[in-house]
Short mmCIF file of C-alpha atoms in Angstrom, two decimals:
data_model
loop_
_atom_site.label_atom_id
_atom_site.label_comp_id
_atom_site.label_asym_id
_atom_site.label_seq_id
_atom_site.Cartn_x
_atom_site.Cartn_y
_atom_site.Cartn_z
CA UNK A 1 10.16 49.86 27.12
CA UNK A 2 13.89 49.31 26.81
CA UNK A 3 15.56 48.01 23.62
CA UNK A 4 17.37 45.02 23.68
CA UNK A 5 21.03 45.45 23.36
CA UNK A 6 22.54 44.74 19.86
CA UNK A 7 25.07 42.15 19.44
CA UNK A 8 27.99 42.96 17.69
CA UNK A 9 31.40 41.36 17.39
CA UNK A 10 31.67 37.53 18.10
CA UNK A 11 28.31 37.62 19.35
CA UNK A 12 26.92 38.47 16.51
CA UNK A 13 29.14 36.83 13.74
CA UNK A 14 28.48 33.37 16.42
CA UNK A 15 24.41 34.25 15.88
CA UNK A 16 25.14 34.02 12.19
CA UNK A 17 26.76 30.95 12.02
CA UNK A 18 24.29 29.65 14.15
CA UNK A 19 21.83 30.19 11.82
CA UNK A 20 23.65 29.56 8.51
CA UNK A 21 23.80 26.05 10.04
CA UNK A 22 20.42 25.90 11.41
CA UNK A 23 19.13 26.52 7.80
CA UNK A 24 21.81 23.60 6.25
CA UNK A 25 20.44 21.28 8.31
CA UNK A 26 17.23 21.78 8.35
CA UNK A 27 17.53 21.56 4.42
CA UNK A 28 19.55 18.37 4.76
CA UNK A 29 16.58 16.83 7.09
CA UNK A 30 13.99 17.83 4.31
CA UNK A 31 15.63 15.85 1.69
CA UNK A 32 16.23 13.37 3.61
CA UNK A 33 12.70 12.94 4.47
CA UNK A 34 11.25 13.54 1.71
CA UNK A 35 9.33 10.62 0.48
CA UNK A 36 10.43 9.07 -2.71
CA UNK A 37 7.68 7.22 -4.75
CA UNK A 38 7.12 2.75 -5.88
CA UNK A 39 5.22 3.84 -9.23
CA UNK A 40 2.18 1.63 -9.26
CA UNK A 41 0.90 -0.22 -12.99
CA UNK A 42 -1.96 0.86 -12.01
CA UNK A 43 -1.76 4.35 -13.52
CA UNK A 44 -4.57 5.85 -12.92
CA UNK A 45 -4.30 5.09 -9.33
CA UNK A 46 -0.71 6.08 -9.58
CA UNK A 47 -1.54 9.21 -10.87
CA UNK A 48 -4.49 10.05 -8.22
CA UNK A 49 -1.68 9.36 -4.92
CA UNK A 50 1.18 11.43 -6.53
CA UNK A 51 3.49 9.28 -8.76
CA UNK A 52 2.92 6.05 -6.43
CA UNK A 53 3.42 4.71 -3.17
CA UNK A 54 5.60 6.88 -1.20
CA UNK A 55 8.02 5.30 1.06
CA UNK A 56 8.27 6.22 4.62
CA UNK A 57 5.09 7.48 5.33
CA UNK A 58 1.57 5.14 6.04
CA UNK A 59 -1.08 4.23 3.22
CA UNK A 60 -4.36 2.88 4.30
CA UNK A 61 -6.48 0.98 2.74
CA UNK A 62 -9.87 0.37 3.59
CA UNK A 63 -13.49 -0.33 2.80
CA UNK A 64 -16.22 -3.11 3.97
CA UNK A 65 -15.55 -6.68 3.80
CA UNK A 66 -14.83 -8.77 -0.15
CA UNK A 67 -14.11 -4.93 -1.00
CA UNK A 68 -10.53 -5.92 -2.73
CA UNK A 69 -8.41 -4.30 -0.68
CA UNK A 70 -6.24 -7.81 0.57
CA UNK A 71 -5.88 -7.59 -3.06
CA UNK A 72 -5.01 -4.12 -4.25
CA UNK A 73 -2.07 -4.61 -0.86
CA UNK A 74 -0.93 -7.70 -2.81
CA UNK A 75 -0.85 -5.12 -6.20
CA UNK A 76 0.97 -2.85 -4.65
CA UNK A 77 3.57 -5.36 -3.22
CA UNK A 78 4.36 -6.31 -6.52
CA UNK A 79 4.86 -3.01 -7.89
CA UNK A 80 7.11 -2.11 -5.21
CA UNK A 81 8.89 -5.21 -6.03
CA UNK A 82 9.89 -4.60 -9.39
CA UNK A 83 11.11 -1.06 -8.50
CA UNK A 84 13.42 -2.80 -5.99
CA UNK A 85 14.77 -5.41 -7.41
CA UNK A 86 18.36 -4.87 -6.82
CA UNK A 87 17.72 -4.05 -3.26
CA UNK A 88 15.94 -7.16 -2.91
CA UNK A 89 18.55 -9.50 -4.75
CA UNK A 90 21.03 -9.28 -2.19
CA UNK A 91 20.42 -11.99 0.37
CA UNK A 92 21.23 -9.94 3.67
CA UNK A 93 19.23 -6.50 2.17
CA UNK A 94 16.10 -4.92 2.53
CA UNK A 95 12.72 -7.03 2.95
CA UNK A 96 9.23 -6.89 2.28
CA UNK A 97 7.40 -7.95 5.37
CA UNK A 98 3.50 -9.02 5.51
CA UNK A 99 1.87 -9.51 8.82
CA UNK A 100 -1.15 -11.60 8.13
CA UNK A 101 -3.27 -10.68 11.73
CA UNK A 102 -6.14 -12.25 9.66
CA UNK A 103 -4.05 -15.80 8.97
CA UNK A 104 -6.64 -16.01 6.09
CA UNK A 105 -3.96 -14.65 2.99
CA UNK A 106 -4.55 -17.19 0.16
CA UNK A 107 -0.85 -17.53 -0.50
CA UNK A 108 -1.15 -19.02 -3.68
CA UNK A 109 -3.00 -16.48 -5.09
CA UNK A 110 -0.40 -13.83 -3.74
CA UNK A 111 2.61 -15.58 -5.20
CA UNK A 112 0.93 -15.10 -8.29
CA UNK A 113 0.73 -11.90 -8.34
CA UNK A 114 3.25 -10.27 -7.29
CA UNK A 115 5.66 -13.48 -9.24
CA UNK A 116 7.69 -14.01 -5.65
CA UNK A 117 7.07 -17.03 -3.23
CA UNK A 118 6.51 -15.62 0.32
CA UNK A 119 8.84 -17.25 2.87
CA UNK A 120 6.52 -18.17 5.61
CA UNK A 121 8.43 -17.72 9.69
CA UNK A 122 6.50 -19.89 11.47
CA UNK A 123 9.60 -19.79 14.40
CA UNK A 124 11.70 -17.41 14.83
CA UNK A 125 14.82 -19.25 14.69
CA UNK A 126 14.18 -19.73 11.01
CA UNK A 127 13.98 -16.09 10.36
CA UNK A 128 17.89 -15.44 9.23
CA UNK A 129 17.26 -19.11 6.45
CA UNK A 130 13.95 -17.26 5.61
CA UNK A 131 15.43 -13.80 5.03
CA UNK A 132 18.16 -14.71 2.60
CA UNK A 133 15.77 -17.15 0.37
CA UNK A 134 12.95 -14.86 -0.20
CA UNK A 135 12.02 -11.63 -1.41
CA UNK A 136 8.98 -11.47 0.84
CA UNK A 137 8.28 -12.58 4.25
CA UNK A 138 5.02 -12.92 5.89
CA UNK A 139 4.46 -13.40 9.89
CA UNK A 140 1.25 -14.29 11.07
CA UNK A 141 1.66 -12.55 14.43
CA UNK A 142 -0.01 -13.50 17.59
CA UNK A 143 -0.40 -10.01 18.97
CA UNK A 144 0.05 -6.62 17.94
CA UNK A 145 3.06 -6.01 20.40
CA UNK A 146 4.46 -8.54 18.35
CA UNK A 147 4.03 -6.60 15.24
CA UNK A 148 5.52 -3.97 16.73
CA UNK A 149 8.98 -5.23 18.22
CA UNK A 150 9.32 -7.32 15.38
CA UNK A 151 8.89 -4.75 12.70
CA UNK A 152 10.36 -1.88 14.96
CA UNK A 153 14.01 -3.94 15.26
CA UNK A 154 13.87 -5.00 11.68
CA UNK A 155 13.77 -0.80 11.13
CA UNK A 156 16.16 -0.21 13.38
CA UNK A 157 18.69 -3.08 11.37
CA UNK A 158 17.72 -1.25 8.20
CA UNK A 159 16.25 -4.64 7.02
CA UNK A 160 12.60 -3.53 6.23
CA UNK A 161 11.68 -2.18 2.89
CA UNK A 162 8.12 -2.30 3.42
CA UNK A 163 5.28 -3.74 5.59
CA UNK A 164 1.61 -5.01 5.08
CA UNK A 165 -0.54 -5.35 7.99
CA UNK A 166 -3.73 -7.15 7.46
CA UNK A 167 -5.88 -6.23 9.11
CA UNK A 168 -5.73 -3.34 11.75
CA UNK A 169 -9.32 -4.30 12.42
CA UNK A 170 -8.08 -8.05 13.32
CA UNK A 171 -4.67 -6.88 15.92
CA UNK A 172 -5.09 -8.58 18.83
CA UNK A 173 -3.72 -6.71 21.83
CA UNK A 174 -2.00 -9.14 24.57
CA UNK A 175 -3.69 -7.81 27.27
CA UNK A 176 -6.86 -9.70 25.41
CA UNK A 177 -5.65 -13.26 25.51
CA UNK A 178 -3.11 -13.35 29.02
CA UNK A 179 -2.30 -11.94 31.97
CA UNK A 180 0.64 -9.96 33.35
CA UNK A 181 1.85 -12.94 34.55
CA UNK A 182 1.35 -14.77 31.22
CA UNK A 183 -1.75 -16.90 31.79
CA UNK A 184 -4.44 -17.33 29.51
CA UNK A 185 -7.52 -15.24 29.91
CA UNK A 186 -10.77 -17.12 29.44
CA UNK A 187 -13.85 -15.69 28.10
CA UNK A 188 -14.71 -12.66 26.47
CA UNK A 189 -13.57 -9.06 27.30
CA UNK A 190 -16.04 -6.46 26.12
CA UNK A 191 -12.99 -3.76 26.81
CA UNK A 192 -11.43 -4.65 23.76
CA UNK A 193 -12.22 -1.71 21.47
CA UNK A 194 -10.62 0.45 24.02
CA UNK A 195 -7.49 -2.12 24.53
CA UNK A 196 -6.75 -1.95 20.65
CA UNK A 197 -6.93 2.10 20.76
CA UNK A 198 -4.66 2.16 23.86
CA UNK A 199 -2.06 0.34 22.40
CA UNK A 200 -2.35 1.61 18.72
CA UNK A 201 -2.24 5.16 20.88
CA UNK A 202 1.26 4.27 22.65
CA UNK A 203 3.55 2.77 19.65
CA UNK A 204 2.00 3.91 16.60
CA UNK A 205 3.23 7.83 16.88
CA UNK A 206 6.75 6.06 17.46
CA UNK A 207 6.69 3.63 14.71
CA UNK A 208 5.81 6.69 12.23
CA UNK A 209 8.35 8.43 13.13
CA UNK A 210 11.09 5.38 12.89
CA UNK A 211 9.43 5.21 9.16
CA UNK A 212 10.06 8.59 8.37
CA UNK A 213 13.95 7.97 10.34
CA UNK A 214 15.21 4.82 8.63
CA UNK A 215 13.14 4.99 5.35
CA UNK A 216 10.72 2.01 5.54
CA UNK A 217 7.32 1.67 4.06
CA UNK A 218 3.95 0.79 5.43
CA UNK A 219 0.71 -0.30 3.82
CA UNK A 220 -2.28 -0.93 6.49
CA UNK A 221 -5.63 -2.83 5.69
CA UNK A 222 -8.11 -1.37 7.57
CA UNK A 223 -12.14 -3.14 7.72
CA UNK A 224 -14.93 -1.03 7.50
CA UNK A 225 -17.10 -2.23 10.47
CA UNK A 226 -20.91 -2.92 8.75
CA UNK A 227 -24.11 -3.29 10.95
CA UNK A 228 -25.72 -6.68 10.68
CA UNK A 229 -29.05 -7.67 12.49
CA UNK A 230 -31.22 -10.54 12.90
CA UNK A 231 -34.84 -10.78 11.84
CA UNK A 232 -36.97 -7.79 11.80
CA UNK A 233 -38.47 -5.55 9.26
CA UNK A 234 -40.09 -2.25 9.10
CA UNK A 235 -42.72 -3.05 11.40
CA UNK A 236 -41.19 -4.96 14.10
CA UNK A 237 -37.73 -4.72 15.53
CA UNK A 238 -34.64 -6.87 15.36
CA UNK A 239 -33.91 -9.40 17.68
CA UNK A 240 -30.00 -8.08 17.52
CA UNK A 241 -28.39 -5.73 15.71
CA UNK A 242 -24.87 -4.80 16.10
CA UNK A 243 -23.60 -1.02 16.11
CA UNK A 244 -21.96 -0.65 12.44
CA UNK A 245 -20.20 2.61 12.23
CA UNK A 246 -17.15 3.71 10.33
CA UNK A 247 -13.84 1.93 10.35
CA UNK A 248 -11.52 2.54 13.33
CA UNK A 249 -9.85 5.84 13.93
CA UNK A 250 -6.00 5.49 12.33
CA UNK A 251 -3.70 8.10 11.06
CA UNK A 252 -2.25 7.72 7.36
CA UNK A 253 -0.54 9.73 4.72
CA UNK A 254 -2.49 8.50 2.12
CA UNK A 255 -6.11 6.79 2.71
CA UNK A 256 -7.71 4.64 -0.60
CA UNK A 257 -10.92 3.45 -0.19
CA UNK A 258 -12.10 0.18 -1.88
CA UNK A 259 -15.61 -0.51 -2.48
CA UNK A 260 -16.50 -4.37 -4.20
CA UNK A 261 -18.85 -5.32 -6.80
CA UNK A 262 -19.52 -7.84 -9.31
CA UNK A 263 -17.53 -7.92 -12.04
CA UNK A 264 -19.55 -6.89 -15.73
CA UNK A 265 -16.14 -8.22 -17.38
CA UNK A 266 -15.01 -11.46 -15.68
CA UNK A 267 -18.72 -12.62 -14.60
CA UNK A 268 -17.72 -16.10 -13.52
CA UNK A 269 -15.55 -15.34 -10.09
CA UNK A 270 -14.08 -11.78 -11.29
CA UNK A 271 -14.57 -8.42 -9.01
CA UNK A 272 -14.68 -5.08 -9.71
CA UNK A 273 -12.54 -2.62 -7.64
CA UNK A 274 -13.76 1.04 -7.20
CA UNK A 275 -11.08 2.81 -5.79
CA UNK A 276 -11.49 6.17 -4.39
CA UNK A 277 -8.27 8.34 -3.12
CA UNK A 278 -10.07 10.29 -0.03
CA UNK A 279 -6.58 11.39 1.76
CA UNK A 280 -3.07 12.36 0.12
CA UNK A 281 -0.90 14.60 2.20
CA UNK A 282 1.80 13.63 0.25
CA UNK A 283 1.20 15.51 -2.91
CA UNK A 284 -1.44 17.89 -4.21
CA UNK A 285 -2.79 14.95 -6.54
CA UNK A 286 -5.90 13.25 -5.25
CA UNK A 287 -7.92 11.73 -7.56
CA UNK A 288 -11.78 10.92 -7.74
CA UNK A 289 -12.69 6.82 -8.48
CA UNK A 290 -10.80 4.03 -10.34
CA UNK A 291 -12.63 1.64 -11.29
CA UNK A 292 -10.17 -1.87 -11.92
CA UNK A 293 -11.56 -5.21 -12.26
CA UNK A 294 -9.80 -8.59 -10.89
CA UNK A 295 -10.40 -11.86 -12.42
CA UNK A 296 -10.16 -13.68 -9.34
CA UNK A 297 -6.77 -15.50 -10.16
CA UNK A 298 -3.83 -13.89 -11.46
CA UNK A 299 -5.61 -10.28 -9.72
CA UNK A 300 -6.21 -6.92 -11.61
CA UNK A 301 -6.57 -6.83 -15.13
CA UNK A 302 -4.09 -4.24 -16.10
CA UNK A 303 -4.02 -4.39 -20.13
CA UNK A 304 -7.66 -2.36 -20.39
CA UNK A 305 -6.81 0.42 -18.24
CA UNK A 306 -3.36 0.49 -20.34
CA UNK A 307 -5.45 -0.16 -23.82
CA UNK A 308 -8.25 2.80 -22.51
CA UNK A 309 -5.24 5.09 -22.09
CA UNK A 310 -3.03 4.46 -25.07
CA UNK A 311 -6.47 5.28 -26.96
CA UNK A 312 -7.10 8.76 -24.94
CA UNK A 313 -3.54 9.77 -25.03
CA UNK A 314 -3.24 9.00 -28.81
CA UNK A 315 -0.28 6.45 -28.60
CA UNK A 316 -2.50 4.22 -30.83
CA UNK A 317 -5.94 4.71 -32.36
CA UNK A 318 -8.29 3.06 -34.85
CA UNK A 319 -8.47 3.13 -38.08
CA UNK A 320 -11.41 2.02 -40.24
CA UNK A 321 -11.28 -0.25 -43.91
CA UNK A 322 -9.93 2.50 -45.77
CA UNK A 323 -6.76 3.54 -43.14
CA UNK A 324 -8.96 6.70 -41.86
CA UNK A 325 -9.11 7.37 -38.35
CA UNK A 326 -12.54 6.74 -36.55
CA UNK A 327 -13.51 7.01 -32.69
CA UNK A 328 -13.13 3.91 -30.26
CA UNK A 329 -16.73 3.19 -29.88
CA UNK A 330 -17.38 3.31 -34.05
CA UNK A 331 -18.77 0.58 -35.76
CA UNK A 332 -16.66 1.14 -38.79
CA UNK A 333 -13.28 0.68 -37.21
CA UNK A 334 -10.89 -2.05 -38.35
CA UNK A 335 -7.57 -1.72 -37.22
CA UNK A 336 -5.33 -0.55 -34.74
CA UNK A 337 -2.33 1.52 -35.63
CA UNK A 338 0.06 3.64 -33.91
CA UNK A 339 1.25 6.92 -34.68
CA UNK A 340 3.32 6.09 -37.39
CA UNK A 341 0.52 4.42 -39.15
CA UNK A 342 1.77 0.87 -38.19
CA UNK A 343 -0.85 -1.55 -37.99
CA UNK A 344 -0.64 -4.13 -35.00
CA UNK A 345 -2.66 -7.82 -34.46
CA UNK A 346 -4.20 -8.50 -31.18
CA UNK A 347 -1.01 -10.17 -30.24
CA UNK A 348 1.57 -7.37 -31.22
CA UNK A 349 -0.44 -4.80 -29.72
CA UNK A 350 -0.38 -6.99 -26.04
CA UNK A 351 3.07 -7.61 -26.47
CA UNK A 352 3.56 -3.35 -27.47
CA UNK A 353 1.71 -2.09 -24.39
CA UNK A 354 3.62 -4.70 -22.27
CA UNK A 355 5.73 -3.04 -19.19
CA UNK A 356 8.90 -2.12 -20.58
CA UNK A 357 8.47 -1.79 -24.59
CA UNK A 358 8.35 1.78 -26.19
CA UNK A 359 4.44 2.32 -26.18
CA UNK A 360 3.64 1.33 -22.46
CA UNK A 361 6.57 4.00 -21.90
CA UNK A 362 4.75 6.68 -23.79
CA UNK A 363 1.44 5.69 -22.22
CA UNK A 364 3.04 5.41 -18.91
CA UNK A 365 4.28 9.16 -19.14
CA UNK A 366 0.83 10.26 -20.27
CA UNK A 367 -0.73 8.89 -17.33
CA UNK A 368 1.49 11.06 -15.18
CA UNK A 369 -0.17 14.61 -16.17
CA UNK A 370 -3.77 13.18 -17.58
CA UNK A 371 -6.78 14.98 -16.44
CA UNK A 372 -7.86 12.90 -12.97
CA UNK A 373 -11.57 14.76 -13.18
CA UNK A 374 -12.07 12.57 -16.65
CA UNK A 375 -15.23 9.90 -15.98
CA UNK A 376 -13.47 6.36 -15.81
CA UNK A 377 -15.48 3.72 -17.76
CA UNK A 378 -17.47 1.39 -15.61
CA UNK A 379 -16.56 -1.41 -17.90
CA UNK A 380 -13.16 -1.73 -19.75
CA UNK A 381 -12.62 -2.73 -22.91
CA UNK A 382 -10.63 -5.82 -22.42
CA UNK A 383 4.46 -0.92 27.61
CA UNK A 384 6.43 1.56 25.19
CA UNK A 385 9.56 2.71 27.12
CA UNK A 386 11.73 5.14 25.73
CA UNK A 387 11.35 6.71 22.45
CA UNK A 388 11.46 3.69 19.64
CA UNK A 389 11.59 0.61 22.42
CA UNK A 390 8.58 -1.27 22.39
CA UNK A 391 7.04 -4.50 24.54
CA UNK A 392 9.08 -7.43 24.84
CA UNK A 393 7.47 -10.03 22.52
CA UNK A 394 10.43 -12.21 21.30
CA UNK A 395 12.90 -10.99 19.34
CA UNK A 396 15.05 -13.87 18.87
CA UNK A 397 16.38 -14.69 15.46
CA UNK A 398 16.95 -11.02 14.72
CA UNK A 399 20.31 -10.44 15.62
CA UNK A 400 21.27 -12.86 12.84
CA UNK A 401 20.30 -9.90 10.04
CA UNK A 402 22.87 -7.54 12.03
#
């Protein structure tokens, strides 16, 4: 067999440049796409996805229904708000969007939270007014090809920060509810399932890779389907049952999975939260369960997970009557002092391990190389065309954020 020729000359000295800038920017595209990270106050759970949430790239979260996971979106949101503050100050600047498929988001309780009032579009037209007043803006869309355009153009006008879709379970494709010509469907399509999956299948490839393009976040709430049946036992069958199963198919970077309980801490209206980081592609961090309990009004109780790490890390420890150190658990303890021997009331200590102040700072970097295999306590202490176009739903009112 023959040898190829060898270049030599321009040929090969135009070979080598070739290459020299193949390799620049190839290494320019890398850092540009490489995700950068929202740190989440929940550390633990911070800790088990890689540093936090990492912008441009998908996080699911999912589990069965009253599961927490509307809730541990709505944590999230406000994390990603305080690490974006100045981005969100200026009145024509990046957004966090919520598309509430569900309609069913207590607002109140959000606004809480995450400390921001959520301008609500309810037309279009009032989108530009809405922008510039609010930090966050929430849709209730009435199809997912609305989602879509809506959150693909706000992309494209390097508007969107991040978006929360809840549910993926509850997108309504239009093909379910009118015609081609735009008339309403009656009744009830059994094809459904396989409508969702077509158009998930068409735009959601292309709306990953406008993420990973423009730098925009997404979080998706995803419902663990459950079988449920009527009558029956072990001796005589149902009289229905419906099929159960897992949660629908859907692609993410990062997949938490959030099973509900009853809360051992806040009894009266409280949840806990297991969390369980099953996917992380982002990072070579994935963590077993995190366990987080919500008192069912201002959200996730923070302070013990902050308190139980302070303790294991050493920032602060006990101390019994006579100023010698004893374990957490010990009867004989007394005081809590840091480790300059500083004692602290209930109230100092809060107001120490507070975001911000010196000790949350030193527990805050322990949390970022602790041991993730450590047991957690169960109770604390305290018609796409084209590459990015997508169907025409109504995009009125977005020109105004050009």
């Amino acid at each position: 067999m023959a040898k190829a020729p060898t270049k030599t000359g321009k040929a090969a000295v135009s070979d080598h440049v070739l290459s020299e800038l193949a390799k620049k920017v190839q290494g320019q595209m890398f850092e540009q796409n490489r995700p950068r990270r929202w740190p989440l106050g929940l550390l633990r759970l911070s800790r088990g996805i890689g540093g936090g949430i990492p912008n441009a790239r998908f996080v699911e979260v999912h589990g069965p229904p009253d599961s927490g996971k509307t809730t541990t979106a709505i944590e999230m949101i406000r994390d990603i708000i305080d690490a974006e503050q100045e981005t969100l100050q200026d009145p024509k600047g990046r957004r966090v969007v919520v598309m509430d498929h569900e309609a069913v988001m207590d607002l109140d309780y959000a606004e809480r939270i995450t400390g921001q009032r959520f301008g609500w579009v309810e037309k279009m037209s009032d989108l530009v007014e809405v922008w510039r007043a609010h930090q966050v803006v929430y849709f209730i869309p009435p199809t997912l090809e609305f989602d879509a355009r809506i959150t693909a153009n706000l992309m494209r006008n390097q508007r969107l920060l991040v978006s929360v879709h809840d549910s993926l379970a509850a997108m309504t494709p239009r093909a379910l509810i009118e015609d081609s010509k735009g008339s309403p469907i009656d009744g009830c399509d059994e094809s459904r399932p396989a409508l969702l999956a077509g158009q998930l299948g068409k735009w959601m490839p292309r709306w990953k890779k406008m993420c990973v393009q423009y730098g925009s976040g997404a979080i998706y709430i995803n419902q663990a389907k459950i079988a449920m049946q009527m009558g029956g036992n072990k001796f005589t069958p149902p009289q229905w049952k419906t099929n159960g199963g897992d949660n629908p198919v859907f692609y993410a970077d990062v997949r938490i999975r959030c099973i509900g309980g009853k809360s051992p801490v806040y009894p009266n209206g409280g949840r806990k939260i297991t969390m369980t980081v099953i996917k992380n592609k982002t990072s070579r961090d994935r963590g077993g369960k995190f366990i987080y309990h919500s008192n069912g009004v201002n959200g996730i109780d923070r302070s013990a997970e902050i308190m139980e790490i302070a303790l294991e890390s050493g920032t602060v420890y006990w101390v019994n009557a006579e100023g010698k150190p004893v374990p957490p658990g010990s009867r004989s303890r007394s005081t809590i002092v840091d480790r300059d021997g500083n004692p602290f009331t209930q109230p100092e200590l809060r107001a120490a391990l507070a975001p911000g102040n010196s000790l949350y700072e030193q527990v805050k970097e322990y949390a970022q190389t602790m041991d993730l295999t450590a047991p957690v306590p169960e109770a604390p202490q305290a018609g796409p065309q084209g590459d990015d176009t997508f169907p025409d739903s109504g995009d009125e009112g977005l020109t105004g954020l050009e």
